[in-house]
Every structure is written in C-alpha cells, then in structure tokens.
Coordinates of C-alpha atoms in Angstrom, one line a residue:
X1 CA 9.3 2.8 21.3
X2 CA 12.3 1.3 19.5
X3 CA 10.9 -2.3 19.8
X4 CA 8.1 -1.9 17.2
X5 CA 10.7 -0.4 14.8
X6 CA 12.9 -3.5 15.3
X7 CA 10.0 -5.7 14.5
X8 CA 9.2 -3.7 11.4
X9 CA 12.8 -4.0 10.3
X10 CA 12.9 -7.7 10.9
X11 CA 9.7 -8.2 8.9
X12 CA 11.1 -6.1 6.1
X13 CA 14.4 -8.0 6.1
X14 CA 12.5 -11.4 6.1
X15 CA 10.5 -10.2 3.1
X16 CA 13.6 -9.2 1.2
X17 CA 15.2 -12.6 1.9
X18 CA 12.0 -14.3 0.7
X19 CA 11.8 -12.1 -2.4
X20 CA 15.5 -12.8 -3.3
X21 CA 14.9 -16.5 -2.8
X22 CA 11.8 -16.5 -5.0
X23 CA 13.5 -14.4 -7.7
X24 CA 16.6 -16.6 -7.7
X25 CA 14.9 -19.9 -8.4
X26 CA 16.0 -21.5 -11.6
X27 CA 13.2 -22.7 -13.9
X28 CA 12.8 -24.4 -17.3
X29 CA 10.6 -21.5 -18.6
X30 CA 12.9 -18.7 -17.3
X31 CA 13.1 -17.1 -20.8
X32 CA 9.5 -17.7 -22.0
X33 CA 8.6 -14.0 -21.7
X34 CA 11.9 -12.3 -22.0
X35 CA 13.3 -14.3 -24.9
X36 CA 10.5 -16.5 -26.3
X37 CA 12.5 -17.6 -29.4
X38 CA 15.4 -18.8 -27.2
X39 CA 14.9 -22.6 -27.7
X40 CA 14.2 -22.3 -31.5
X41 CA 17.3 -20.1 -32.1
X42 CA 19.4 -22.6 -30.2
X43 CA 18.0 -25.7 -31.9
X44 CA 18.7 -24.2 -35.3
X45 CA 22.3 -23.2 -34.7
X46 CA 23.1 -26.4 -32.8
X47 CA 21.8 -28.6 -35.6
X48 CA 23.7 -26.6 -38.2
X49 CA 27.0 -26.7 -36.3
X50 CA 26.8 -30.4 -35.4
X51 CA 26.1 -31.3 -39.0
X52 CA 29.0 -29.3 -40.3
X53 CA 31.4 -30.3 -37.5
X54 CA 30.5 -33.7 -35.8
X55 CA 33.1 -33.2 -33.1
X56 CA 31.0 -30.3 -31.7
X57 CA 28.9 -32.5 -29.4
X58 CA 31.9 -34.1 -27.6
X59 CA 33.8 -30.8 -27.4
X60 CA 30.8 -28.9 -25.9
X61 CA 30.1 -31.7 -23.4
X62 CA 33.8 -31.5 -22.3
X63 CA 33.7 -27.7 -22.0
X64 CA 30.5 -27.9 -19.9
X65 CA 32.1 -30.5 -17.6
X66 CA 35.3 -28.5 -17.2
X67 CA 33.4 -25.4 -16.6
X68 CA 31.1 -26.8 -13.9
X69 CA 33.8 -28.8 -12.0
X70 CA 35.9 -25.6 -11.6
X71 CA 33.9 -23.5 -9.1
X72 CA 30.5 -24.1 -10.6
X73 CA 28.5 -23.8 -13.9
X74 CA 29.2 -20.2 -14.5
X75 CA 30.8 -20.1 -18.0
X76 CA 34.2 -19.1 -16.6
X77 CA 35.7 -21.6 -19.0
X78 CA 34.5 -19.6 -22.0
X79 CA 36.6 -16.5 -21.1
X80 CA 39.5 -15.9 -23.4
X81 CA 42.8 -14.6 -22.1
X82 CA 43.8 -11.0 -22.7
X83 CA 46.9 -8.9 -22.2
X84 CA 46.1 -8.4 -18.6
X85 CA 44.9 -11.8 -17.4
X86 CA 45.1 -15.5 -18.2
X87 CA 41.9 -17.5 -18.1
X88 CA 40.9 -21.1 -17.4
X89 CA 41.2 -21.9 -21.1
X90 CA 45.0 -21.5 -20.7
X91 CA 45.2 -24.2 -18.0
X92 CA 47.2 -27.1 -19.4
X93 CA 44.3 -29.6 -19.2
X94 CA 42.1 -27.3 -21.3
X95 CA 44.6 -26.6 -24.1
X96 CA 43.4 -29.6 -26.1
X97 CA 39.7 -28.8 -26.0
X98 CA 38.4 -28.6 -29.6
X99 CA 37.6 -25.1 -30.8
X100 CA 34.2 -26.1 -32.2
X101 CA 32.6 -25.8 -28.8
X102 CA 33.7 -22.1 -28.4
X103 CA 32.7 -21.4 -32.0
X104 CA 29.2 -22.8 -31.3
X105 CA 28.7 -20.7 -28.2
X106 CA 29.8 -17.6 -30.0
X107 CA 27.3 -18.2 -32.8
X108 CA 24.4 -18.9 -30.4
X109 CA 25.2 -15.8 -28.3
X110 CA 25.5 -13.5 -31.3
X111 CA 22.0 -14.7 -32.6
X112 CA 20.4 -14.3 -29.1
X113 CA 21.9 -10.9 -28.6
X114 CA 20.3 -9.7 -31.8
X115 CA 16.9 -11.2 -30.8
X116 CA 16.9 -10.3 -27.1
X117 CA 20.0 -8.3 -26.1
X118 CA 21.4 -8.7 -22.5
X119 CA 18.9 -11.4 -21.5
X120 CA 20.3 -14.9 -22.0
X121 CA 23.4 -15.9 -20.0
X122 CA 26.4 -17.7 -21.5
X123 CA 26.1 -20.2 -18.6
X124 CA 22.6 -21.1 -19.7
X125 CA 23.6 -21.3 -23.4
X126 CA 26.4 -23.8 -22.5
X127 CA 24.1 -25.9 -20.3
X128 CA 21.4 -26.2 -22.9
X129 CA 23.9 -26.8 -25.7
X130 CA 25.5 -29.7 -23.9
X131 CA 22.1 -31.3 -23.3
X132 CA 20.7 -30.8 -26.8
X133 CA 23.8 -32.0 -28.5
X134 CA 23.8 -35.2 -26.3
X135 CA 20.2 -35.8 -27.6
X136 CA 21.2 -35.0 -31.2
X137 CA 23.8 -37.8 -31.2
X138 CA 21.5 -40.4 -29.6
X139 CA 21.7 -39.7 -25.9
X140 CA 19.0 -39.2 -23.2
X141 CA 17.0 -36.0 -22.7
X142 CA 17.1 -34.4 -19.3
X143 CA 15.7 -31.3 -17.7
X144 CA 17.9 -28.1 -17.8
X145 CA 16.6 -25.3 -15.6
X146 CA 17.6 -21.8 -16.5
X147 CA 18.5 -18.5 -14.9
X148 CA 22.2 -19.0 -14.3
X149 CA 24.4 -15.9 -14.3
X150 CA 27.9 -15.6 -15.7
X151 CA 31.0 -15.4 -13.5
X152 CA 33.2 -12.3 -13.1
X153 CA 36.4 -14.2 -12.9
X154 CA 38.3 -17.0 -14.6
X155 CA 41.3 -18.3 -12.7
X156 CA 43.6 -20.8 -14.4
X157 CA 45.4 -21.6 -11.2
X158 CA 42.5 -23.5 -9.7
X159 CA 41.8 -25.7 -12.7
X160 CA 44.2 -28.6 -12.3
X161 CA 43.2 -29.5 -8.8
X162 CA 39.5 -29.5 -9.8
X163 CA 39.6 -31.7 -12.9
X164 CA 40.3 -35.4 -13.4
X165 CA 43.2 -36.3 -15.7
X166 CA 44.0 -39.4 -17.8
X167 CA 46.5 -40.6 -15.2
X168 CA 44.6 -39.7 -12.0
X169 CA 44.5 -42.8 -9.7
X170 CA 41.1 -44.2 -8.8
X171 CA 41.3 -43.1 -5.2
X172 CA 41.8 -39.5 -6.2
X173 CA 39.1 -39.7 -8.9
X174 CA 36.5 -41.0 -6.3
X175 CA 37.7 -38.3 -3.8
X176 CA 37.4 -35.5 -6.4
X177 CA 33.9 -36.5 -7.5
X178 CA 32.8 -37.0 -3.9
X179 CA 34.0 -33.5 -3.0
X180 CA 31.6 -32.2 -5.6
X181 CA 28.8 -34.3 -4.2
X182 CA 28.9 -37.2 -6.7
X183 CA 28.8 -40.9 -5.8
X184 CA 30.9 -43.6 -7.5
X185 CA 27.9 -44.6 -9.6
X186 CA 27.3 -41.0 -10.7
X187 CA 31.0 -40.7 -11.6
X188 CA 31.0 -43.8 -13.7
X189 CA 27.9 -42.5 -15.5
X190 CA 29.3 -39.1 -16.1
X191 CA 32.6 -40.5 -17.5
X192 CA 30.4 -42.4 -19.9
X193 CA 30.4 -39.2 -21.9
X194 CA 33.6 -40.7 -23.3
X195 CA 31.3 -42.7 -25.6
X196 CA 31.7 -39.8 -28.0
X197 CA 34.8 -37.7 -28.9
X198 CA 38.5 -38.4 -29.0
X199 CA 41.7 -38.2 -26.9
X200 CA 45.1 -37.0 -28.1
X201 CA 47.9 -39.6 -28.2
X202 CA 49.9 -37.9 -25.5
X203 CA 47.1 -38.8 -23.0
X204 CA 47.7 -42.5 -23.4
X205 CA 51.2 -42.7 -24.9
X206 CA 52.5 -44.1 -21.6
X207 CA 50.3 -47.2 -22.1
X208 CA 51.4 -48.0 -25.6
X209 CA 55.1 -47.1 -25.6
X210 CA 57.8 -48.5 -23.3
X211 CA 55.1 -49.5 -20.7
X212 CA 57.4 -51.7 -18.7
X213 CA 60.6 -53.9 -18.9
X214 CA 58.5 -56.8 -20.0
X215 CA 55.9 -55.2 -22.2
X216 CA 55.9 -52.5 -24.8
X217 CA 52.2 -51.7 -24.0
X218 CA 49.9 -52.0 -21.1
X219 CA 48.8 -55.7 -21.0
X220 CA 45.3 -54.5 -19.9
X221 CA 44.8 -53.4 -23.5
X222 CA 43.4 -55.8 -26.1
X223 CA 46.7 -56.7 -28.0
X224 CA 45.3 -55.9 -31.4
X225 CA 43.9 -52.6 -30.2
X226 CA 47.3 -51.7 -28.6
X227 CA 49.2 -52.4 -31.8
X228 CA 46.7 -50.3 -33.8
X229 CA 47.2 -47.4 -31.3
X230 CA 51.0 -47.8 -31.6
X231 CA 50.8 -47.4 -35.4
X232 CA 48.4 -44.5 -35.2
X233 CA 50.4 -42.6 -32.6
X234 CA 53.9 -43.4 -33.8
X235 CA 54.7 -39.8 -34.6
X236 CA 52.6 -38.1 -31.9
X237 CA 55.6 -36.2 -30.5
X238 CA 56.1 -34.5 -33.9
X239 CA 52.3 -34.3 -34.5
X240 CA 50.7 -33.5 -31.2
X241 CA 47.3 -33.2 -32.8
X242 CA 47.3 -37.0 -33.4
X243 CA 44.3 -38.6 -31.6
X244 CA 42.1 -41.7 -31.3
X245 CA 38.4 -42.1 -30.8
X246 CA 37.4 -42.8 -27.2
X247 CA 34.9 -45.4 -28.5
X248 CA 36.5 -47.3 -31.4
X249 CA 33.2 -48.9 -32.5
X250 CA 30.5 -46.1 -32.4
X251 CA 32.6 -42.9 -31.9
X252 CA 29.8 -40.5 -33.1
X253 CA 26.9 -42.1 -31.3
X254 CA 26.0 -41.6 -27.6
X255 CA 25.4 -45.2 -26.4
X256 CA 26.7 -47.7 -23.9
X257 CA 29.4 -49.1 -26.1
X258 CA 32.0 -47.3 -24.1
X259 CA 31.4 -49.7 -21.1
X260 CA 31.4 -52.8 -23.3
X261 CA 34.7 -51.6 -24.7
X262 CA 36.2 -51.4 -21.2
X263 CA 35.2 -55.0 -20.6
X264 CA 37.1 -56.0 -23.7
X265 CA 40.4 -54.1 -23.0
X266 CA 39.4 -51.3 -25.3
X267 CA 39.5 -48.4 -22.8
X268 CA 41.7 -45.7 -24.2
X269 CA 42.8 -43.9 -21.0
X270 CA 44.3 -45.3 -17.8
X271 CA 41.5 -43.7 -15.8
X272 CA 38.9 -45.3 -18.1
X273 CA 40.4 -48.8 -17.8
X274 CA 40.8 -48.5 -14.0
X275 CA 37.0 -48.4 -13.6
X276 CA 36.6 -51.9 -14.8
X277 CA 39.3 -53.3 -12.4
X278 CA 38.4 -51.4 -9.3
X279 CA 35.7 -53.1 -7.1
X280 CA 34.2 -49.8 -6.2
X281 CA 33.4 -48.9 -9.8
X282 CA 33.3 -52.3 -11.7
X283 CA 29.7 -53.2 -10.8
X284 CA 28.5 -50.0 -12.4
X285 CA 30.5 -50.5 -15.5
X286 CA 29.1 -54.0 -15.8
X287 CA 25.5 -52.8 -15.2
X288 CA 25.8 -50.0 -17.8
X289 CA 27.4 -52.3 -20.3
X290 CA 24.5 -54.7 -20.0
X291 CA 21.7 -52.2 -19.8
X292 CA 21.8 -49.0 -21.9
X293 CA 18.6 -47.7 -20.3
X294 CA 20.2 -47.9 -16.8
X295 CA 23.2 -45.9 -18.1
X296 CA 20.9 -43.3 -19.8
X297 CA 18.8 -42.9 -16.6
X298 CA 21.8 -42.4 -14.4
X299 CA 23.6 -40.2 -16.9
X300 CA 20.5 -37.9 -17.2
X301 CA 20.1 -37.7 -13.4
X302 CA 23.8 -37.0 -12.9
X303 CA 23.8 -34.3 -15.6
X304 CA 20.8 -32.6 -14.1
X305 CA 22.7 -32.5 -10.8
X306 CA 25.9 -31.3 -12.4
X307 CA 24.1 -28.6 -14.3
X308 CA 23.1 -26.7 -11.1
X309 CA 26.4 -27.2 -9.3
X310 CA 27.4 -24.0 -7.5
X311 CA 25.5 -21.8 -10.1
X312 CA 25.5 -18.1 -9.7
X313 CA 22.2 -16.2 -9.6
X314 CA 21.0 -12.6 -9.5
X315 CA 23.7 -10.2 -8.3
X316 CA 26.2 -13.0 -7.9
X317 CA 27.0 -12.8 -11.6
X318 CA 26.3 -11.0 -14.9
X319 CA 24.8 -11.7 -18.3
X320 CA 27.8 -11.2 -20.5
X321 CA 27.4 -9.3 -23.7
X322 CA 30.1 -11.6 -25.2
X323 CA 30.8 -15.0 -23.8
X324 CA 34.5 -14.8 -24.2
X325 CA 34.8 -11.4 -22.4
X326 CA 33.8 -10.0 -19.1
X327 CA 31.4 -7.0 -19.3
X328 CA 34.0 -5.0 -17.4
X329 CA 37.7 -5.2 -18.3
X330 CA 39.6 -7.2 -15.6
X331 CA 43.0 -5.8 -14.9

C-alpha cells in the first residue's frame, strides 16, 4: 500500500521542481505586469545622470563587471559597509570606483520604489543601467533578461582573487576569465570597455617612472604619450585622484579606438598593452581594431553571457528595499 504513496510523492516532487524551474526563468518582459513603467523610469534617470556626469557610463560598467565577477551578478558590490561588517566596496581594487555609479543606482531605485515598491531588484537595475549607458555613449545594444535577485552577503575577502588588476600577467588573466567560462576572444572584447573611462596614475606609475636602469618609462609606450603621462602624473603621490583617460582620442565614445591605440603604443595599463604582444590575444586585438562591427558583436554577446553569470533567483536572494543595505541587518 505504501508504493502508490511513493509514486504520488515522486510526482508531486517532480511538479514542484518543474514549477520552480519555470518560475525562475529570466525574461526580458519580467516586469511588464508588476512594474510596467520600469524601462521608462530607468531611461529618464539614466539620461539625466549621464548628461550631468559623463563619467557615469564608465563607472557603472566597471561596477557591473566587478559585481558579476565576484560570485555572480547579484549586486553585492552595491552594499555599503556598516559598523558591523565591511563590504566588497572596501576591497582595495574597488576603492577607486567613481561614486557616480552608486549615486545613479540610488536614484533609480528610489524612483522605482515609489512606483512599484519591493518589485525591481538592484541586480536588474545595475544590469540594465550598464547596457543602456553603453548604448547612450555609442556602443552596441544587447539583450538583458530580468528577474535576478539580490545577494544577502558582500564579502571583501573574496574580491581580489576574482578580479583582474593592472599588473596581472597574461597567463593569470586568461586563467581568471577561463574560470568564469570566458574565452580569450571574449576577454579581449570585454576589456574593450576601457574605450571609455579613466585610470588613476597609481595604476600605471610603474610604467612611466623608473621603469628600468636603461629607461625612465616602458619602451612599449609611444614616447610622446609616455612623456605626456609623466607630466600629467608628476605629483600623483600627493594627489592620488590624478588620472588619465583610457582612450586618449575618444574617451567619451564607445568605439574600437581602444584597440587601435594598443597597436600604436597608447595602451595605458600593463594588462592592456600585454594583449597586443601576446600571441593568444593579439589576433583579436587586430581584428577588433580593423572592424568595429566585429568588436561590437563580440562585446554584445560577451556582455549577455556575463549578465547571467551565477545569478540568484527566487528564494536564493532578495529584492532589497535599498541597494546599499541588506533587508536584514547583518551582524
């Protein structure tokens, strides 16, 4: 008599698994019924913020990347530290992230909470913001599916090992991206985000001051470019906010000029310039430099892939009321 009961239980369990799977699917129209003004509200605030602070696009793209690469796209990077816990924001590599990105997310979240409280996750806000801002500054459109949930933890101790640095050797860069499921071509495309934004002088000071016994600066640099950087960053130790554009020609436009710059010795960071000298990455640099459409296509596909990396759904996360705070105090 117990056998039919086991069959019934198995069928019920299978149904629940199917239901959970169906419910957890991300979709582009996730908020169509629960927050129909979602896209309009976002577009309005994004445009206003980008116009008033042009560094917003690059800053938001960086926050998105740093968020996703550390344990998935779950907005753990948005959490602010409190008296009880430090957050990912306080990891050394994240201290230089421009505040415009966090201000943008706060503005969007506030507006959405007024329109449809407790519905739109901070993770979705960040993912859509990154995509829309890329488009606003001339980059490619790509699909962003929605339905992510927000993490319940933000651990600064796991940040460094999960993010590339300016001095990370190519072998380690390729290994890091591979561990997240990205090929060398996808890595080169994603790093093309450096076509907008800036880097602080401390990130490349080793290349322009006392580089070696025979050269004051890295000979891989264009000499005129190197001298210009030396003048710009002369007092960077006293003024740590000193910075240079990643793309010296079109710093505010999302295009393929970044790759053309690498070919001319105008790559700002060591990790940037290494891509044009390593045989595993150089073919992609050359192709993207010659063909902006090829770059845009690969960047769009890579960003779609990144945007769903280890996302949290359903009961695996929350919809935060504030993007910089957990719904429940973490102690």
